[in-house]
Amino acid sequence: MSDDTAGATLAEKGLASGEQEVASFEDSRHGPLRQLQGFLHSYPTAIPFIVLIIGILIFTVAAGTRFFAPFNLSLVLQQVTIIGVLGIAQTLVILTAGIDLSVGAIMILSSIVMGRLSVVAGVPVEISFVLGLLTGLACGLVNGLLVALVRLPPFIVTLGTWSIYGALIILISRSETIRSQDIAAIAPMLQWMGARVALGGGAILTAGSIVMILIACVVWYILNRTAFGRHIYATGDDPESARLAGINTKATLIGVYSLAGLICAIAGWVVIGRIGAASPLAGQNANLDAITAVVIGGTSLFGGRGSIIGTLIGALIVGVFRNGPALAGVDVLWQEFAVGGLIIVAVTIDQWIRKISA
């Protein structure tokens, strides 16, 4: 037997008698803080839900039984209906790592189109309503085309279209508000979102709130049960990887902004029902409130993570942190201070949670 053969035989015997276990490496970072980070990454709505519960408890103590009265709780829901609907539209955009600063302007423009066509121009209300919805869809489509095809930053695109749509609002409305009495006499369908249903105990539920919940259910289904929804998350998480995986990211972005515009048009219908009139000044702060609800609700500004449920919870948090201090006699200045603080905390937590994927 040669030396090479003998050496090979000894080597084989050594391998056979050696350890057969596969090498493993333990992650030393799996402490309680790391586990909490992983939990919040998997369940982004956990923190806003906890904040909502804490807020309710605090203001129940501070404002007494008035805050937890059925009428007041239903009032909070009514107050956040517009924010909730716009927040749903904004969530779709932010999930793609974009932002839409024009959602409030699209909402008002759509409501003005509905109101003036039906009341001033004498167009049948059914046609005016459809044209109002198409206005929102067209505005969203313009945003989507500029972002997806021209490849402009969403912030710049929607900042520009926000000014354009704002100018169209003044042009079409002539800075005039269509009175509630005129709409009730000629186009009562436009005020249908303000219809109220008594729930007992003083609680009141409006048609607008019901529609908000229905829209949330539809969009939740789209995001969680359809290929389009998966494409939205993938595009927001890593657009280049999504493209290489065969996803048409341009079509996805166009579809997202168009759908968001359509939802904003529905929000315009909700606004008319809420205030009874079609005013160019309605919902001036709705855009920022919608972004606030989305951010506080756990949707990442960097895209790819978030949920519609979290947005609704975020809208309720905004409503609670404005209604509660008002009942407790706190100055409105501190109400805005509290909401602004929540935004900063929410973004800070989001940054911390995102480190788990780094």
Short mmCIF file of C-alpha atoms in Angstrom, two decimals:
data_model
loop_
_atom_site.label_atom_id
_atom_site.label_comp_id
_atom_site.label_asym_id
_atom_site.label_seq_id
_atom_site.Cartn_x
_atom_site.Cartn_y
_atom_site.Cartn_z
CA MET A 1 0.00 0.00 0.00
CA SER A 2 1.41 3.39 -0.98
CA ASP A 3 1.83 6.28 1.37
CA ASP A 4 -0.95 8.21 -0.44
CA THR A 5 -3.38 5.33 -0.05
CA ALA A 6 -2.57 4.92 3.63
CA GLY A 7 -3.03 8.63 4.22
CA ALA A 8 -6.42 8.63 2.51
CA THR A 9 -7.55 5.66 4.58
CA LEU A 10 -6.55 7.37 7.83
CA ALA A 11 -8.34 10.57 6.77
CA GLU A 12 -11.57 8.68 6.05
CA LYS A 13 -11.41 6.97 9.46
CA GLY A 14 -10.90 10.35 11.12
CA LEU A 15 -13.94 11.84 9.38
CA ALA A 16 -16.10 8.87 10.27
CA SER A 17 -15.25 9.14 13.96
CA GLY A 18 -15.67 12.92 14.03
CA GLU A 19 -18.66 14.97 15.19
CA GLN A 20 -21.64 14.79 12.83
CA GLU A 21 -23.47 17.86 14.15
CA VAL A 22 -24.02 20.87 11.87
CA ALA A 23 -22.40 24.06 13.03
CA SER A 24 -24.88 26.56 14.47
CA PHE A 25 -24.54 30.21 15.41
CA GLU A 26 -26.69 31.75 18.10
CA ASP A 27 -27.82 35.34 17.71
CA SER A 28 -26.62 37.03 20.86
CA ARG A 29 -29.00 39.93 20.17
CA HIS A 30 -32.12 37.92 20.97
CA GLY A 31 -32.69 39.65 24.28
CA PRO A 32 -36.02 41.05 25.51
CA LEU A 33 -35.51 44.32 23.62
CA ARG A 34 -34.70 42.47 20.40
CA GLN A 35 -37.76 40.26 20.82
CA LEU A 36 -39.93 43.35 21.35
CA GLN A 37 -38.42 44.86 18.21
CA GLY A 38 -39.24 41.73 16.24
CA PHE A 39 -42.79 41.61 17.61
CA LEU A 40 -43.47 45.23 16.65
CA HIS A 41 -41.99 44.58 13.21
CA SER A 42 -44.45 41.71 12.70
CA TYR A 43 -47.41 43.54 14.25
CA PRO A 44 -47.09 47.27 13.41
CA THR A 45 -50.57 48.06 14.73
CA ALA A 46 -49.70 47.00 18.28
CA ILE A 47 -48.24 50.35 19.37
CA PRO A 48 -51.04 52.58 17.98
CA PHE A 49 -53.62 50.27 19.58
CA ILE A 50 -51.88 50.56 22.95
CA VAL A 51 -51.63 54.36 22.55
CA LEU A 52 -55.36 54.53 21.75
CA ILE A 53 -56.27 52.53 24.86
CA ILE A 54 -53.97 54.65 27.07
CA GLY A 55 -55.43 57.85 25.59
CA ILE A 56 -58.99 56.69 26.26
CA LEU A 57 -58.12 55.79 29.87
CA ILE A 58 -56.34 59.10 30.50
CA PHE A 59 -59.14 61.26 29.15
CA THR A 60 -61.81 59.16 30.85
CA VAL A 61 -60.14 60.07 34.14
CA ALA A 62 -59.42 63.70 33.16
CA ALA A 63 -62.83 64.50 31.64
CA GLY A 64 -64.97 62.21 33.76
CA THR A 65 -67.95 60.33 32.40
CA ARG A 66 -68.49 62.90 29.64
CA PHE A 67 -65.68 61.48 27.52
CA PHE A 68 -66.86 57.88 27.68
CA ALA A 69 -70.50 58.81 27.07
CA PRO A 70 -71.95 57.01 24.01
CA PHE A 71 -72.78 60.30 22.31
CA ASN A 72 -69.21 61.63 22.70
CA LEU A 73 -67.62 58.41 21.43
CA SER A 74 -69.87 58.46 18.38
CA LEU A 75 -68.98 62.14 17.92
CA VAL A 76 -65.27 61.23 17.82
CA LEU A 77 -66.04 58.69 15.10
CA GLN A 78 -67.94 61.32 13.10
CA GLN A 79 -65.10 63.80 13.48
CA VAL A 80 -62.47 61.39 12.15
CA THR A 81 -64.53 60.04 9.23
CA ILE A 82 -63.01 62.40 6.67
CA ILE A 83 -59.52 61.87 8.11
CA GLY A 84 -60.08 58.12 7.98
CA VAL A 85 -61.16 58.05 4.33
CA LEU A 86 -58.29 60.29 3.23
CA GLY A 87 -55.96 58.26 5.45
CA ILE A 88 -56.88 55.09 3.57
CA ALA A 89 -55.95 56.78 0.29
CA GLN A 90 -52.72 58.10 1.79
CA THR A 91 -51.83 54.67 3.17
CA LEU A 92 -51.87 53.14 -0.30
CA VAL A 93 -49.41 55.76 -1.52
CA ILE A 94 -47.10 55.64 1.51
CA LEU A 95 -46.92 51.83 1.27
CA THR A 96 -45.15 52.39 -2.07
CA ALA A 97 -42.61 54.65 -0.29
CA GLY A 98 -44.31 57.75 -1.72
CA ILE A 99 -46.50 60.50 -0.36
CA ASP A 100 -49.46 62.43 -1.75
CA LEU A 101 -49.74 66.03 -0.60
CA SER A 102 -52.70 66.63 -2.90
CA VAL A 103 -55.28 64.29 -1.32
CA GLY A 104 -57.06 67.15 0.45
CA ALA A 105 -57.18 69.27 -2.73
CA ILE A 106 -58.51 66.31 -4.75
CA MET A 107 -61.23 65.79 -2.15
CA ILE A 108 -62.37 69.44 -2.25
CA LEU A 109 -62.13 69.67 -6.05
CA SER A 110 -64.31 66.56 -6.45
CA SER A 111 -66.91 67.94 -4.04
CA ILE A 112 -66.97 71.28 -5.90
CA VAL A 113 -67.47 69.50 -9.23
CA MET A 114 -70.35 67.49 -7.80
CA GLY A 115 -72.00 70.51 -6.20
CA ARG A 116 -71.66 73.08 -8.99
CA LEU A 117 -72.64 70.74 -11.82
CA SER A 118 -75.79 69.62 -10.05
CA VAL A 119 -76.89 72.90 -8.40
CA VAL A 120 -75.51 75.63 -10.66
CA ALA A 121 -75.24 73.95 -14.07
CA GLY A 122 -78.43 71.90 -13.71
CA VAL A 123 -76.76 68.58 -14.55
CA PRO A 124 -78.68 65.57 -13.14
CA VAL A 125 -77.23 64.71 -9.75
CA GLU A 126 -76.43 61.13 -10.75
CA ILE A 127 -74.26 62.36 -13.64
CA SER A 128 -72.70 65.08 -11.47
CA PHE A 129 -71.82 62.49 -8.86
CA VAL A 130 -70.12 60.20 -11.40
CA LEU A 131 -68.22 63.14 -12.91
CA GLY A 132 -67.05 64.09 -9.42
CA LEU A 133 -65.70 60.58 -8.89
CA LEU A 134 -64.03 60.65 -12.30
CA THR A 135 -62.43 63.99 -11.35
CA GLY A 136 -60.75 62.38 -8.37
CA LEU A 137 -59.71 59.38 -10.47
CA ALA A 138 -58.22 61.66 -13.14
CA CYS A 139 -56.28 63.71 -10.57
CA GLY A 140 -54.84 60.54 -9.07
CA LEU A 141 -53.98 59.25 -12.53
CA VAL A 142 -52.04 62.43 -13.31
CA ASN A 143 -50.06 62.01 -10.09
CA GLY A 144 -49.35 58.38 -10.90
CA LEU A 145 -48.20 59.07 -14.45
CA LEU A 146 -45.79 61.78 -13.31
CA VAL A 147 -44.34 59.57 -10.57
CA ALA A 148 -44.15 56.30 -12.55
CA LEU A 149 -43.37 57.40 -16.09
CA VAL A 150 -41.63 60.76 -15.71
CA ARG A 151 -39.95 59.42 -12.54
CA LEU A 152 -40.31 62.60 -10.52
CA PRO A 153 -40.18 62.40 -6.71
CA PRO A 154 -43.71 61.90 -5.27
CA PHE A 155 -43.21 64.79 -2.84
CA ILE A 156 -42.40 67.25 -5.64
CA VAL A 157 -45.12 65.91 -7.96
CA THR A 158 -47.92 66.11 -5.43
CA LEU A 159 -46.70 69.44 -4.06
CA GLY A 160 -47.07 70.82 -7.57
CA THR A 161 -50.43 69.19 -8.29
CA TRP A 162 -51.67 70.35 -4.88
CA SER A 163 -51.17 73.94 -6.09
CA ILE A 164 -52.71 73.16 -9.49
CA TYR A 165 -55.78 71.46 -8.02
CA GLY A 166 -56.08 74.29 -5.50
CA ALA A 167 -56.16 76.81 -8.35
CA LEU A 168 -58.82 74.73 -10.13
CA ILE A 169 -60.91 74.76 -6.95
CA ILE A 170 -60.90 78.58 -6.93
CA LEU A 171 -61.53 78.73 -10.69
CA ILE A 172 -64.47 76.31 -10.72
CA SER A 173 -66.06 77.42 -7.45
CA ARG A 174 -65.43 81.14 -8.05
CA SER A 175 -64.68 81.20 -4.32
CA GLU A 176 -68.37 80.64 -3.64
CA THR A 177 -69.90 78.12 -1.28
CA ILE A 178 -72.96 76.24 -2.48
CA ARG A 179 -75.42 76.53 0.38
CA SER A 180 -76.84 73.59 2.22
CA GLN A 181 -80.40 74.70 1.44
CA ASP A 182 -79.70 74.73 -2.31
CA ILE A 183 -78.16 71.26 -2.26
CA ALA A 184 -81.05 69.91 -0.18
CA ALA A 185 -83.56 71.33 -2.66
CA ILE A 186 -81.87 70.31 -5.91
CA ALA A 187 -79.40 67.48 -5.17
CA PRO A 188 -80.23 65.85 -1.82
CA MET A 189 -78.29 62.75 -2.86
CA LEU A 190 -75.06 64.67 -2.26
CA GLN A 191 -75.99 65.10 1.41
CA TRP A 192 -76.74 61.43 1.90
CA MET A 193 -73.43 60.83 3.70
CA GLY A 194 -74.72 62.98 6.53
CA ALA A 195 -77.71 60.70 7.19
CA ARG A 196 -77.79 59.64 10.84
CA VAL A 197 -78.77 56.41 12.55
CA ALA A 198 -79.55 56.47 16.27
CA LEU A 199 -77.87 53.62 18.14
CA GLY A 200 -79.35 54.27 21.56
CA GLY A 201 -77.87 55.95 24.61
CA GLY A 202 -77.39 59.11 22.59
CA ALA A 203 -74.92 57.51 20.18
CA ILE A 204 -75.31 58.45 16.51
CA LEU A 205 -73.77 56.74 13.51
CA THR A 206 -73.62 58.56 10.18
CA ALA A 207 -73.68 57.05 6.71
CA GLY A 208 -70.25 58.56 6.11
CA SER A 209 -68.77 56.56 8.98
CA ILE A 210 -70.32 53.37 7.63
CA VAL A 211 -68.89 54.07 4.17
CA MET A 212 -65.47 54.71 5.72
CA ILE A 213 -65.56 51.26 7.32
CA LEU A 214 -66.71 49.65 4.05
CA ILE A 215 -63.89 51.33 2.10
CA ALA A 216 -61.42 50.14 4.73
CA CYS A 217 -62.69 46.57 4.36
CA VAL A 218 -62.39 46.67 0.56
CA VAL A 219 -58.87 48.12 0.62
CA TRP A 220 -57.83 45.66 3.35
CA TYR A 221 -58.98 42.82 1.09
CA ILE A 222 -57.06 44.28 -1.85
CA LEU A 223 -53.86 44.59 0.17
CA ASN A 224 -54.03 41.21 1.85
CA ARG A 225 -55.84 38.92 -0.57
CA THR A 226 -54.91 40.04 -4.10
CA ALA A 227 -51.80 40.03 -6.26
CA PHE A 228 -52.11 43.80 -6.69
CA GLY A 229 -51.87 44.21 -2.92
CA ARG A 230 -48.73 42.07 -2.74
CA HIS A 231 -47.26 44.11 -5.58
CA ILE A 232 -47.90 47.31 -3.60
CA TYR A 233 -45.96 46.02 -0.59
CA ALA A 234 -43.16 44.65 -2.77
CA THR A 235 -42.82 47.90 -4.72
CA GLY A 236 -42.61 49.93 -1.53
CA ASP A 237 -40.15 47.56 0.16
CA ASP A 238 -37.66 47.28 -2.73
CA PRO A 239 -38.78 48.49 -6.18
CA GLU A 240 -35.73 47.11 -7.99
CA SER A 241 -36.16 43.62 -6.51
CA ALA A 242 -39.87 43.79 -7.30
CA ARG A 243 -39.09 44.68 -10.91
CA LEU A 244 -36.60 41.82 -11.23
CA ALA A 245 -39.23 39.47 -9.79
CA GLY A 246 -41.51 40.31 -12.72
CA ILE A 247 -43.72 42.95 -11.08
CA ASN A 248 -44.71 45.87 -13.30
CA THR A 249 -43.83 48.54 -10.75
CA LYS A 250 -44.86 51.40 -13.06
CA ALA A 251 -48.36 49.98 -13.52
CA THR A 252 -48.56 49.35 -9.78
CA LEU A 253 -47.71 52.98 -8.96
CA ILE A 254 -50.19 54.31 -11.53
CA GLY A 255 -52.88 52.02 -10.13
CA VAL A 256 -52.14 53.08 -6.54
CA TYR A 257 -52.31 56.82 -7.22
CA SER A 258 -55.45 56.41 -9.35
CA LEU A 259 -57.20 54.37 -6.66
CA ALA A 260 -56.14 56.92 -4.05
CA GLY A 261 -57.65 59.70 -6.18
CA LEU A 262 -60.93 57.81 -6.47
CA ILE A 263 -61.07 57.33 -2.69
CA CYS A 264 -60.39 61.06 -2.24
CA ALA A 265 -63.38 61.78 -4.50
CA ILE A 266 -65.53 59.62 -2.21
CA ALA A 267 -64.14 61.67 0.68
CA GLY A 268 -65.45 64.74 -1.17
CA TRP A 269 -68.92 63.21 -1.07
CA VAL A 270 -68.43 62.58 2.65
CA VAL A 271 -67.46 66.23 3.17
CA ILE A 272 -70.68 67.46 1.57
CA GLY A 273 -72.66 65.14 3.82
CA ARG A 274 -70.68 66.25 6.87
CA ILE A 275 -71.10 70.03 6.46
CA GLY A 276 -74.15 69.98 4.20
CA ALA A 277 -72.55 72.39 1.70
CA ALA A 278 -69.93 72.34 -1.07
CA SER A 279 -67.29 74.79 0.07
CA PRO A 280 -63.83 75.53 -1.37
CA LEU A 281 -62.63 76.06 2.20
CA ALA A 282 -63.80 72.71 3.57
CA GLY A 283 -61.23 70.32 5.04
CA GLN A 284 -58.28 72.69 4.90
CA ASN A 285 -56.29 70.64 7.44
CA ALA A 286 -57.54 67.25 6.29
CA ASN A 287 -54.41 66.54 4.26
CA LEU A 288 -52.03 66.89 7.20
CA ASP A 289 -54.43 65.08 9.51
CA ALA A 290 -54.56 62.15 7.07
CA ILE A 291 -50.76 61.89 6.98
CA THR A 292 -50.74 62.12 10.76
CA ALA A 293 -53.21 59.25 11.07
CA VAL A 294 -51.17 57.07 8.71
CA VAL A 295 -47.87 57.71 10.49
CA ILE A 296 -49.28 57.30 14.00
CA GLY A 297 -51.07 54.17 12.77
CA GLY A 298 -47.76 52.40 12.18
CA THR A 299 -47.34 52.67 8.40
CA SER A 300 -43.68 53.21 7.57
CA LEU A 301 -42.83 56.37 5.64
CA PHE A 302 -40.15 54.31 3.90
CA GLY A 303 -42.74 51.96 2.37
CA GLY A 304 -43.42 48.26 2.46
CA ARG A 305 -44.92 48.03 5.95
CA GLY A 306 -48.26 49.13 7.37
CA SER A 307 -51.97 48.39 7.34
CA ILE A 308 -55.37 49.94 6.87
CA ILE A 309 -56.42 48.89 10.37
CA GLY A 310 -53.47 50.82 11.77
CA THR A 311 -54.56 53.91 9.83
CA LEU A 312 -58.08 53.75 11.26
CA ILE A 313 -56.61 53.39 14.74
CA GLY A 314 -54.33 56.36 14.00
CA ALA A 315 -57.35 58.44 12.92
CA LEU A 316 -59.11 57.54 16.17
CA ILE A 317 -56.00 58.54 18.12
CA VAL A 318 -56.05 61.96 16.45
CA GLY A 319 -59.75 62.29 17.31
CA VAL A 320 -59.27 61.17 20.92
CA PHE A 321 -56.30 63.48 21.50
CA ARG A 322 -58.34 66.43 20.27
CA ASN A 323 -61.71 65.59 21.79
CA GLY A 324 -60.40 64.48 25.19
CA PRO A 325 -58.34 67.57 26.05
CA ALA A 326 -61.21 69.80 24.85
CA LEU A 327 -63.58 68.11 27.31
CA ALA A 328 -60.95 68.37 30.04
CA GLY A 329 -60.63 72.12 29.42
CA VAL A 330 -57.10 71.94 27.98
CA ASP A 331 -56.12 74.76 25.62
CA VAL A 332 -56.20 73.88 21.91
CA LEU A 333 -52.50 74.75 21.74
CA TRP A 334 -51.64 71.72 23.86
CA GLN A 335 -53.93 69.50 21.81
CA GLU A 336 -51.83 70.24 18.73
CA PHE A 337 -48.69 69.85 20.83
CA ALA A 338 -49.76 66.34 21.84
CA VAL A 339 -50.57 65.28 18.27
CA GLY A 340 -47.26 66.67 17.01
CA GLY A 341 -45.39 64.82 19.73
CA LEU A 342 -47.11 61.59 18.75
CA ILE A 343 -45.95 62.03 15.15
CA ILE A 344 -42.30 62.40 16.20
CA VAL A 345 -42.52 59.42 18.55
CA ALA A 346 -44.19 57.30 15.86
CA VAL A 347 -41.47 58.03 13.28
CA THR A 348 -38.73 57.42 15.87
CA ILE A 349 -40.21 54.02 16.74
CA ASP A 350 -40.54 53.21 13.04
CA GLN A 351 -36.84 53.94 12.52
CA TRP A 352 -35.96 51.71 15.46
CA ILE A 353 -38.17 48.87 14.23
CA ARG A 354 -36.69 49.03 10.73
CA LYS A 355 -33.25 48.20 12.13
CA ILE A 356 -34.39 44.59 12.52
CA SER A 357 -34.26 44.17 8.75
CA ALA A 358 -30.84 45.83 8.48
#
